Coordinates of C-alpha atoms in Angstrom, one line a residue:
M1 CA 18.0 77.6 -1.4
G2 CA 20.3 79.2 1.2
F3 CA 23.8 80.3 0.8
E4 CA 27.0 80.1 2.9
P5 CA 29.5 82.9 2.5
L6 CA 33.1 81.8 2.2
F7 CA 34.3 83.4 5.4
D8 CA 33.6 86.0 8.0
I9 CA 36.3 88.6 8.6
S10 CA 34.6 90.1 11.6
G11 CA 37.2 88.3 13.7
A12 CA 39.9 90.0 11.7
N13 CA 38.3 93.4 12.4
G14 CA 38.3 92.6 16.1
W15 CA 42.0 91.6 16.0
A16 CA 42.9 94.8 14.2
N17 CA 41.1 96.9 16.8
A18 CA 42.8 95.0 19.6
T19 CA 46.2 95.6 17.9
V20 CA 45.5 99.3 17.5
D21 CA 44.5 99.6 21.2
A22 CA 47.7 97.8 22.2
V23 CA 49.9 100.0 20.1
T24 CA 48.2 103.2 21.3
T25 CA 48.5 102.1 24.9
A26 CA 52.2 101.2 24.6
A27 CA 53.0 104.3 22.7
S28 CA 51.1 106.6 25.1
R29 CA 53.1 105.2 28.0
A30 CA 56.5 104.9 26.4
I31 CA 56.8 108.2 24.6
P32 CA 56.1 110.6 27.5
L33 CA 58.3 108.5 29.8
L34 CA 61.2 108.8 27.4
Q35 CA 60.6 112.5 26.8
E36 CA 60.5 113.3 30.5
K37 CA 63.1 111.1 32.0
T38 CA 65.4 109.7 29.3
L39 CA 65.4 111.9 26.2
P40 CA 64.2 115.4 27.1
L41 CA 65.1 116.6 23.6
L42 CA 63.1 113.9 21.8
T43 CA 61.7 115.5 18.6
T44 CA 58.4 114.9 17.0
A45 CA 60.2 113.0 14.2
N46 CA 61.9 110.8 16.7
A47 CA 58.7 110.2 18.6
S48 CA 57.0 109.1 15.3
L49 CA 60.0 106.8 14.7
L50 CA 59.6 105.4 18.2
F51 CA 55.9 104.9 17.7
G52 CA 56.6 103.0 14.4
T53 CA 59.1 100.8 16.2
V54 CA 56.5 100.0 18.9
L55 CA 54.0 99.2 16.2
V56 CA 56.3 96.8 14.5
I57 CA 57.1 95.1 17.8
V58 CA 53.4 94.7 18.7
L59 CA 52.5 93.4 15.2
V60 CA 55.3 90.9 15.2
R61 CA 54.4 89.6 18.6
Q62 CA 50.7 89.4 17.5
G63 CA 51.8 87.6 14.3
V64 CA 53.8 85.1 16.3
K65 CA 50.8 84.5 18.6
L66 CA 48.5 83.9 15.6
S67 CA 51.0 81.5 14.1
Q68 CA 50.8 79.1 17.0
A69 CA 48.0 76.5 17.5
K70 CA 46.1 76.5 20.8
P71 CA 46.1 73.3 22.9
G72 CA 44.2 70.5 21.2
E73 CA 43.5 72.6 18.1
P74 CA 43.8 71.1 14.6
P75 CA 47.4 71.5 13.3
L76 CA 48.2 74.7 11.5
F77 CA 48.8 74.3 7.8
P78 CA 52.3 75.4 6.9
G79 CA 53.1 78.4 4.8
M80 CA 51.6 81.2 6.9
L81 CA 52.8 84.8 6.5
P82 CA 53.1 87.2 9.4
L83 CA 49.7 88.9 10.0
L84 CA 48.3 87.7 6.7
G85 CA 48.3 84.0 7.5
H86 CA 47.1 82.0 4.6
V87 CA 45.3 84.8 2.9
I88 CA 47.3 84.8 -0.3
P89 CA 46.8 81.2 -1.3
F90 CA 43.2 81.4 0.0
N91 CA 42.4 84.3 -2.3
K92 CA 44.3 83.0 -5.3
N93 CA 42.7 79.5 -5.3
S94 CA 40.9 78.4 -2.2
N95 CA 40.0 75.0 -3.8
K96 CA 43.7 74.2 -4.3
L97 CA 44.4 75.2 -0.8
Y98 CA 41.8 72.8 0.5
E99 CA 43.3 70.0 -1.6
D100 CA 46.8 70.8 -0.4
A101 CA 45.6 70.7 3.2
R102 CA 43.9 67.3 2.6
N103 CA 47.1 65.9 1.1
W104 CA 49.2 67.3 4.0
S105 CA 47.0 66.2 6.9
P106 CA 47.6 62.8 8.4
N107 CA 44.5 60.6 7.9
Q108 CA 42.8 63.7 6.4
G109 CA 41.9 65.1 9.8
P110 CA 40.9 68.8 10.3
V111 CA 43.5 71.5 9.6
S112 CA 43.7 75.1 10.9
L113 CA 44.1 78.1 8.7
S114 CA 44.5 81.8 9.6
I115 CA 43.1 84.6 7.5
F116 CA 43.9 88.0 8.7
G117 CA 43.9 86.6 12.2
Q118 CA 40.5 84.8 11.8
R119 CA 41.0 81.1 12.7
I120 CA 39.4 78.7 10.3
Y121 CA 39.1 74.9 10.8
I122 CA 38.9 73.0 7.5
I123 CA 37.0 69.7 7.5
L124 CA 38.5 67.3 5.0
N125 CA 36.5 64.0 5.0
T126 CA 32.9 62.8 4.9
R127 CA 32.9 61.4 8.5
D128 CA 34.0 64.6 10.1
V129 CA 31.7 66.7 7.9
N130 CA 28.7 64.7 9.1
A131 CA 30.0 65.2 12.7
A132 CA 30.3 68.9 12.2
W133 CA 26.7 69.2 10.8
R134 CA 25.4 67.4 14.0
N135 CA 27.3 69.6 16.4
K136 CA 25.1 72.2 17.9
A137 CA 28.0 74.4 19.0
L138 CA 28.6 75.1 15.3
S139 CA 26.1 77.6 14.1
F140 CA 25.1 79.0 10.7
E141 CA 23.3 82.0 12.3
P142 CA 26.4 84.4 12.7
V143 CA 27.5 83.5 9.2
S144 CA 24.1 84.2 7.8
E145 CA 23.8 87.6 9.6
W146 CA 27.2 88.6 8.3
G147 CA 26.4 87.6 4.7
L148 CA 23.1 89.5 4.7
A149 CA 24.9 92.7 5.7
T150 CA 28.0 92.4 3.4
M151 CA 26.8 90.5 0.4
F152 CA 23.2 91.6 0.2
G153 CA 23.4 95.1 1.5
M154 CA 21.0 94.7 4.5
S155 CA 21.3 97.3 7.2
T156 CA 22.8 96.5 10.6
E157 CA 19.5 97.5 12.2
A158 CA 17.6 95.0 10.1
T159 CA 20.1 92.1 10.7
R160 CA 19.5 92.7 14.4
A161 CA 15.8 93.1 14.1
I162 CA 15.5 89.8 12.3
R163 CA 16.6 88.1 15.6
G164 CA 13.3 89.3 17.0
D165 CA 14.5 89.1 20.7
E166 CA 14.0 92.8 21.4
L167 CA 10.3 92.5 20.3
G168 CA 9.7 89.1 21.8
L169 CA 9.3 87.6 18.3
P170 CA 10.7 84.4 16.9
N171 CA 14.3 84.5 15.6
M172 CA 14.1 84.4 11.8
Y173 CA 17.6 83.1 11.6
E174 CA 16.7 80.1 13.6
N175 CA 13.5 79.3 11.8
Q176 CA 14.5 80.3 8.2
H177 CA 15.6 76.9 7.2
S178 CA 12.6 75.1 8.6
Y179 CA 10.3 77.7 7.0
W180 CA 11.7 77.2 3.5
R181 CA 12.0 73.5 4.0
D182 CA 8.3 73.3 4.6
A183 CA 7.5 76.0 1.9
L184 CA 9.4 74.1 -0.8
A185 CA 8.7 70.6 0.3
P186 CA 6.7 68.3 -2.1
G187 CA 3.2 69.6 -1.8
E188 CA 0.8 72.5 -2.8
N189 CA 3.4 75.3 -2.7
L190 CA 6.0 73.4 -4.7
N191 CA 3.4 72.2 -7.2
S192 CA 2.1 75.8 -7.7
L193 CA 5.6 77.2 -8.2
T194 CA 6.6 74.5 -10.6
Q195 CA 3.4 75.0 -12.7
R196 CA 4.1 78.7 -12.8
F197 CA 7.6 77.9 -14.1
L198 CA 6.3 75.4 -16.7
N199 CA 3.9 78.0 -18.0
C200 CA 6.7 80.6 -18.3
L201 CA 9.0 78.0 -19.9
E202 CA 6.4 77.0 -22.6
K203 CA 5.8 80.6 -23.5
D204 CA 9.5 81.3 -23.9
L205 CA 10.2 78.2 -25.9
A206 CA 7.3 79.0 -28.2
K207 CA 9.1 82.3 -29.0
L208 CA 12.3 80.4 -29.7
D209 CA 10.3 78.1 -32.0
R210 CA 9.1 81.1 -34.0
E211 CA 12.6 82.5 -34.2
L212 CA 14.0 79.2 -35.5
A213 CA 11.2 78.9 -38.0
R214 CA 12.3 82.2 -39.5
N215 CA 16.1 81.7 -39.3
E216 CA 16.4 77.8 -39.3
K217 CA 19.2 78.0 -36.7
T218 CA 20.8 80.3 -34.2
T219 CA 24.2 80.4 -32.5
A220 CA 24.4 81.1 -28.8
E221 CA 26.9 80.9 -25.9
L222 CA 25.6 78.0 -23.9
K223 CA 26.1 79.6 -20.4
E224 CA 24.1 82.7 -21.5
F225 CA 21.5 80.6 -23.2
V226 CA 20.8 78.7 -20.0
R227 CA 21.2 81.8 -17.8
L228 CA 18.6 83.9 -19.7
R229 CA 16.1 81.2 -20.8
L230 CA 16.1 79.2 -17.6
G231 CA 16.9 82.1 -15.3
N232 CA 14.3 84.5 -16.6
Q233 CA 11.5 81.9 -16.5
S234 CA 12.4 80.7 -13.0
T235 CA 12.5 84.4 -11.9
E236 CA 9.1 85.1 -13.3
A237 CA 7.8 82.0 -11.5
F238 CA 8.8 83.5 -8.2
S239 CA 8.1 87.2 -8.8
G240 CA 5.4 87.3 -11.6
P241 CA 6.1 89.4 -14.8
K242 CA 6.5 92.8 -13.1
L243 CA 10.1 92.3 -11.9
L244 CA 11.5 91.6 -15.4
E245 CA 9.6 94.6 -16.7
V246 CA 11.2 96.8 -14.0
E247 CA 14.7 95.3 -14.6
P248 CA 14.9 93.2 -17.8
D249 CA 18.6 92.6 -17.1
I250 CA 18.2 91.3 -13.6
V251 CA 19.5 87.8 -14.4
K252 CA 22.5 89.3 -16.2
K253 CA 23.2 91.6 -13.2
L254 CA 23.0 88.5 -10.9
G255 CA 25.8 87.1 -13.0
I256 CA 27.8 90.2 -12.2
W257 CA 27.0 89.9 -8.5
D258 CA 28.1 86.3 -8.7
G259 CA 31.6 87.5 -9.7
D260 CA 31.6 90.2 -7.0
F261 CA 30.2 88.3 -4.0
Y262 CA 33.5 87.1 -2.8
K263 CA 34.8 90.7 -2.6
L264 CA 31.6 91.9 -1.0
S265 CA 31.7 89.1 1.6
M266 CA 35.1 90.5 2.9
G267 CA 33.3 93.6 4.2
L268 CA 35.6 96.0 2.5
P269 CA 34.7 99.7 2.5
K270 CA 32.2 100.7 -0.2
W271 CA 34.6 103.1 -1.9
M272 CA 36.9 100.2 -2.6
L273 CA 34.1 98.3 -4.4
R274 CA 32.1 101.0 -6.1
R275 CA 31.1 99.0 -9.1
A276 CA 30.1 96.0 -7.1
H277 CA 28.0 98.0 -4.7
K278 CA 26.3 99.9 -7.5
N279 CA 25.3 96.6 -9.1
L280 CA 24.1 95.3 -5.7
S281 CA 22.0 98.4 -5.1
E282 CA 20.3 98.0 -8.5
L283 CA 19.4 94.4 -7.7
V284 CA 18.1 95.3 -4.2
E285 CA 16.1 98.3 -5.6
A286 CA 14.6 96.0 -8.3
W287 CA 13.3 93.6 -5.7
Q288 CA 12.2 96.4 -3.5
T289 CA 9.6 97.2 -6.1
M290 CA 8.1 93.8 -5.5
N291 CA 7.4 94.3 -1.8
G292 CA 3.8 93.5 -1.2
A293 CA 3.1 92.7 -4.9
P294 CA 0.3 90.1 -5.1
E295 CA 1.9 88.1 -7.8
V296 CA 5.0 87.2 -5.8
F297 CA 5.3 83.5 -4.6
P298 CA 3.2 83.6 -1.4
P299 CA 5.7 82.0 1.0
L300 CA 8.1 84.8 -0.1
T301 CA 5.5 87.4 0.7
R302 CA 4.8 85.9 4.1
R303 CA 8.5 86.2 5.0
I304 CA 8.5 89.8 4.1
V305 CA 5.4 90.4 6.3
A306 CA 7.5 89.0 9.2
M307 CA 10.2 91.6 8.5
E308 CA 7.5 94.3 8.5
E309 CA 6.5 93.2 12.0
R310 CA 10.1 93.8 13.0
G311 CA 10.2 97.3 11.7
C312 CA 12.5 96.6 8.7
S313 CA 12.7 99.2 6.0
E314 CA 11.5 98.8 2.4
R315 CA 15.0 98.6 1.2
D316 CA 15.9 95.9 3.7
K317 CA 12.9 93.9 2.6
G318 CA 14.1 94.2 -1.0
S319 CA 17.5 93.0 0.2
A320 CA 15.9 89.9 1.8
N321 CA 13.9 89.2 -1.4
F322 CA 17.1 89.4 -3.4
S323 CA 19.0 87.0 -1.1
L324 CA 16.2 84.4 -1.3
W325 CA 15.8 84.7 -5.1
M326 CA 19.6 84.4 -5.5
G327 CA 19.4 81.1 -3.6
T328 CA 17.1 79.7 -6.3
Q329 CA 19.4 80.8 -9.1
A330 CA 23.1 80.5 -8.0
N331 CA 23.4 76.7 -8.4
A332 CA 20.6 75.8 -10.7
L333 CA 21.9 77.8 -13.7
P334 CA 25.5 76.6 -13.8
T335 CA 24.4 73.0 -12.9
N336 CA 22.0 73.1 -15.9
F337 CA 24.8 74.5 -18.1
W338 CA 27.0 71.5 -17.2
L339 CA 24.2 69.0 -17.7
L340 CA 23.5 70.3 -21.2
Y341 CA 27.2 70.6 -22.0
Q342 CA 27.8 66.9 -21.1
I343 CA 24.7 65.8 -23.1
V344 CA 26.1 67.6 -26.2
H345 CA 29.5 66.3 -25.4
H346 CA 28.2 62.7 -25.4
P347 CA 26.1 62.5 -28.6
E348 CA 26.2 58.7 -28.3
L349 CA 23.7 59.0 -25.4
E350 CA 21.2 61.1 -27.2
A351 CA 19.0 58.2 -28.5
T352 CA 18.8 56.7 -25.0
L353 CA 17.8 60.0 -23.4
H354 CA 15.2 60.6 -26.1
T355 CA 13.6 57.2 -25.4
E356 CA 13.5 58.0 -21.7
I357 CA 11.9 61.4 -22.0
A358 CA 9.5 60.8 -24.9
P359 CA 6.4 59.7 -22.8
A360 CA 6.5 63.1 -21.0
F361 CA 5.6 65.1 -24.1
N362 CA 2.6 65.3 -26.4
K363 CA 2.6 65.3 -30.2
E364 CA 3.3 69.1 -30.2
N365 CA 6.5 68.5 -28.1
K366 CA 4.9 70.2 -25.1
L367 CA 5.7 68.8 -21.7
V368 CA 2.6 67.3 -20.2
D369 CA 3.9 64.8 -17.6
L370 CA 6.6 66.2 -15.4
N371 CA 6.2 63.3 -13.0
H372 CA 7.5 61.0 -15.7
L373 CA 10.7 62.9 -15.8
L374 CA 11.0 63.1 -12.1
S375 CA 11.0 59.3 -11.8
S376 CA 14.5 57.9 -11.8
S377 CA 13.1 54.5 -12.9
N378 CA 11.6 56.1 -16.0
C379 CA 14.6 58.2 -16.8
P380 CA 17.6 56.6 -15.2
L381 CA 20.3 58.0 -17.5
L382 CA 18.9 61.5 -17.3
H383 CA 18.9 61.4 -13.5
S384 CA 22.4 59.9 -13.4
M385 CA 23.8 62.7 -15.6
Y386 CA 22.0 65.3 -13.4
W387 CA 23.5 64.0 -10.2
E388 CA 26.9 63.6 -11.8
A389 CA 26.8 67.2 -13.0
L390 CA 26.0 68.3 -9.4
R391 CA 28.8 66.1 -8.0
W392 CA 31.5 67.0 -10.6
S393 CA 31.0 70.8 -10.8
T394 CA 30.4 71.6 -7.1
G395 CA 32.4 74.2 -5.4
A396 CA 30.1 74.6 -2.4
V397 CA 31.7 75.2 1.1
S398 CA 29.5 74.5 4.1
T399 CA 30.4 77.2 6.7
R400 CA 29.6 77.4 10.4
S401 CA 30.7 79.6 13.3
V402 CA 32.0 78.1 16.6
V403 CA 29.7 79.7 19.2
E404 CA 31.3 77.8 22.2
D405 CA 34.3 75.5 22.6
T406 CA 33.6 72.0 21.4
E407 CA 35.2 68.9 20.1
V408 CA 35.2 67.6 16.6
A409 CA 37.1 64.6 15.3
G410 CA 39.2 64.5 18.5
F411 CA 40.3 68.2 18.2
T412 CA 39.2 71.2 20.2
F413 CA 37.4 73.8 18.1
Y414 CA 37.5 77.2 19.9
A415 CA 34.7 79.7 20.1
G416 CA 35.1 82.6 17.6
A417 CA 36.6 80.4 14.9
L418 CA 34.9 79.4 11.6
V419 CA 34.4 75.8 10.3
M420 CA 34.5 75.2 6.6
S421 CA 33.7 72.0 4.9
P422 CA 34.5 72.0 1.1
M423 CA 32.0 69.7 -0.6
R424 CA 34.3 69.1 -3.5
L425 CA 36.7 67.1 -1.4
V426 CA 33.8 64.9 -0.2
N427 CA 32.3 64.6 -3.8
F428 CA 35.7 63.6 -5.2
D429 CA 36.7 61.1 -2.5
P430 CA 38.1 58.1 -4.4
K431 CA 37.3 55.8 -1.4
V432 CA 33.6 56.6 -2.1
F433 CA 33.5 57.3 -5.9
G434 CA 36.4 55.1 -7.1
P435 CA 39.5 55.7 -9.1
D436 CA 37.5 57.8 -11.7
A437 CA 36.2 60.2 -9.1
E438 CA 37.7 63.2 -10.9
D439 CA 36.0 62.3 -14.2
Y440 CA 32.5 63.1 -15.4
V441 CA 30.9 59.6 -15.8
P442 CA 27.4 59.8 -17.3
D443 CA 26.2 56.4 -16.0
R444 CA 28.0 56.6 -12.6
F445 CA 24.8 56.2 -10.7
I446 CA 23.2 53.4 -12.8
R447 CA 26.3 51.3 -13.4
P448 CA 27.0 48.2 -11.1
H449 CA 28.8 48.7 -7.8
E450 CA 31.8 46.5 -8.1
P451 CA 34.7 47.9 -6.0
E452 CA 36.8 44.8 -6.5
K453 CA 36.8 45.7 -10.2
G454 CA 37.4 49.4 -9.6
I455 CA 33.8 50.3 -10.5
F456 CA 32.0 52.4 -7.8
N457 CA 28.4 53.4 -7.6
P458 CA 27.7 54.5 -4.0
G459 CA 24.3 56.1 -4.9
V460 CA 23.3 59.7 -5.1
K461 CA 22.9 60.0 -1.3
F462 CA 26.7 60.4 -1.2
V463 CA 26.6 63.5 -3.4
K464 CA 26.8 66.5 -0.9
S465 CA 26.4 69.4 -3.3
F466 CA 23.2 70.4 -1.5
G467 CA 25.0 70.6 1.9
G468 CA 23.5 68.9 4.9
G469 CA 22.5 69.1 8.5
V470 CA 20.2 72.0 9.4
T471 CA 21.2 73.9 6.2
Y472 CA 20.4 71.0 3.8
C473 CA 19.2 73.0 0.8
P474 CA 15.4 73.4 0.9
G475 CA 15.2 74.4 -2.7
R476 CA 16.6 71.1 -4.0
H477 CA 13.1 69.8 -5.0
F478 CA 12.4 72.8 -7.2
A479 CA 15.9 72.7 -8.6
L480 CA 15.3 69.1 -9.8
N481 CA 11.9 70.0 -11.2
E482 CA 13.1 73.0 -13.2
I483 CA 16.4 71.5 -14.4
L484 CA 14.8 68.3 -15.7
A485 CA 11.9 70.1 -17.2
F486 CA 14.1 72.6 -19.0
T487 CA 16.7 70.0 -20.1
A488 CA 14.2 67.5 -21.4
S489 CA 12.2 70.3 -23.3
I490 CA 15.4 71.5 -25.0
L491 CA 16.3 67.9 -26.0
K492 CA 12.9 67.2 -27.3
R493 CA 12.5 70.3 -29.4
Y494 CA 16.0 71.2 -30.6
H495 CA 19.2 69.9 -32.0
I496 CA 22.3 71.3 -30.3
E497 CA 25.8 70.9 -31.5
F498 CA 29.1 72.6 -30.6
V499 CA 30.5 75.2 -33.0
Q500 CA 33.5 73.6 -34.6
G501 CA 37.1 74.6 -33.6
Q502 CA 36.5 74.9 -29.8
T503 CA 38.6 73.2 -27.2
E504 CA 36.9 71.1 -24.5
A505 CA 35.7 73.2 -21.6
A506 CA 36.9 72.4 -18.0
V507 CA 35.7 73.3 -14.6
L508 CA 37.3 76.6 -13.4
T509 CA 38.1 75.5 -9.9
S510 CA 40.1 78.7 -9.1
A511 CA 36.9 80.7 -9.3
P512 CA 35.2 81.9 -6.0
V513 CA 31.7 80.6 -6.2
I514 CA 28.5 80.3 -4.1
G515 CA 28.1 76.6 -5.0
T516 CA 28.9 75.5 -8.6
F517 CA 32.1 76.2 -10.6
P518 CA 31.7 77.8 -14.0
A519 CA 33.5 76.7 -17.2
D520 CA 37.0 78.0 -17.9
R521 CA 35.9 79.4 -21.3
E522 CA 32.9 80.3 -23.4
V523 CA 31.1 77.4 -25.1
W524 CA 29.3 78.3 -28.4
V525 CA 26.6 76.0 -29.8
K526 CA 24.4 75.9 -32.9
I527 CA 20.7 75.4 -32.1
S528 CA 18.1 74.3 -34.7
A529 CA 14.5 73.0 -34.5
K530 CA 14.0 69.2 -34.8
D531 CA 11.7 68.0 -37.5

């Protein structure tokens, strides 16, 4: 349910300020000295030229300093540019940069990157990822605070107030994960939220049934079909119907935000990202209308009450609502797209899937037994395809800030650096998932585990798409509930086939994402009701 921004450039801002201070000091000392004692006729133009020369010297020296690893630090990945570091390959295709770093690093040990002077340690294997998650000197709190301000538009005053220390209140950053872990754990809250979703889903599919009764079939782009039908119903389950009445296009605007978040996370001035900030403001303002609304999911309301106790503004509460809602949508929607895509792509599996899901539905094709779908023993292929979709499409990067010098995998991680663990490298490890790790294999998690024959089935516990450690996704239970309910309902009620003439879609691994990579193209399908 949480999110982890790609990187924090606050360190780069600090470096820039330090550089300006150094240049100003050097110039303020050098120019008067030269004018008074050496070059009494020094003109303003010459002084400016001298200032520029001093600036270049300071920048070059600072660039040299940043291009050198500190004692015991993970080795610096080659290809750094002065001052910029690895920013160009990082922005162009960060996933490829991670893969290149893994292939370059001896024994796949940690590697150092530099982005505008911000040191980043990249974790490249499962063992080291687990060690990083256990290390208490690596904190998610600074990353979360930065993300709330840059990506979700929360004010600086609110991000400070959430800490609660000035008022003697609990730190909401520290307890946010345990709060949502408990709120969305199997039990009364989850059951209530899931039932709200199922009611919304049935109402929406009944509308689609009537549409298909009139027109026999419809054509839709699969990503948008999932985004609007699953996204709207999941949204209404959290907010009640009012939010979609206030902003009917809120899920579509979330899709725009999803394409903007990477630029927002860099903390660039608003005038450089006018369109992105306009869309962000509209999302925040829509959720602001839900502050205190009785139909909102109760744990969400209680969290907003805690912000009220800290003096946060109505807009900041709307920002918090938006960030929490985003966490329920960002991965569920693209994951469900890929699951449906692979089911349509493998028509030979349709009969098996229908046999598995049939007992969960009544004669009117209405879902009446979700627990049947949630059992992997009842629906083994469905569950295998779900976990494989998570594994195969993940682009999640677990991010931490080093709050004090510490040791990970035999290297020194210095305070102020960031630690990034790309989950795709873990999920595609051939030592764990076998020689077909890069392929989508529908029965990967139900086939035999026979490594001597090149067949690997390590079990779903090795899929790290939900992260781990103290930020292990607390929304994973609801994600499973809604995705399996939606997918099975679509399979039971409708026939879906690809529009002819399309090439096969692939995962767009160059896209900056919160957690799940999109397709590299549109996917059009024909949908008709089953007899």
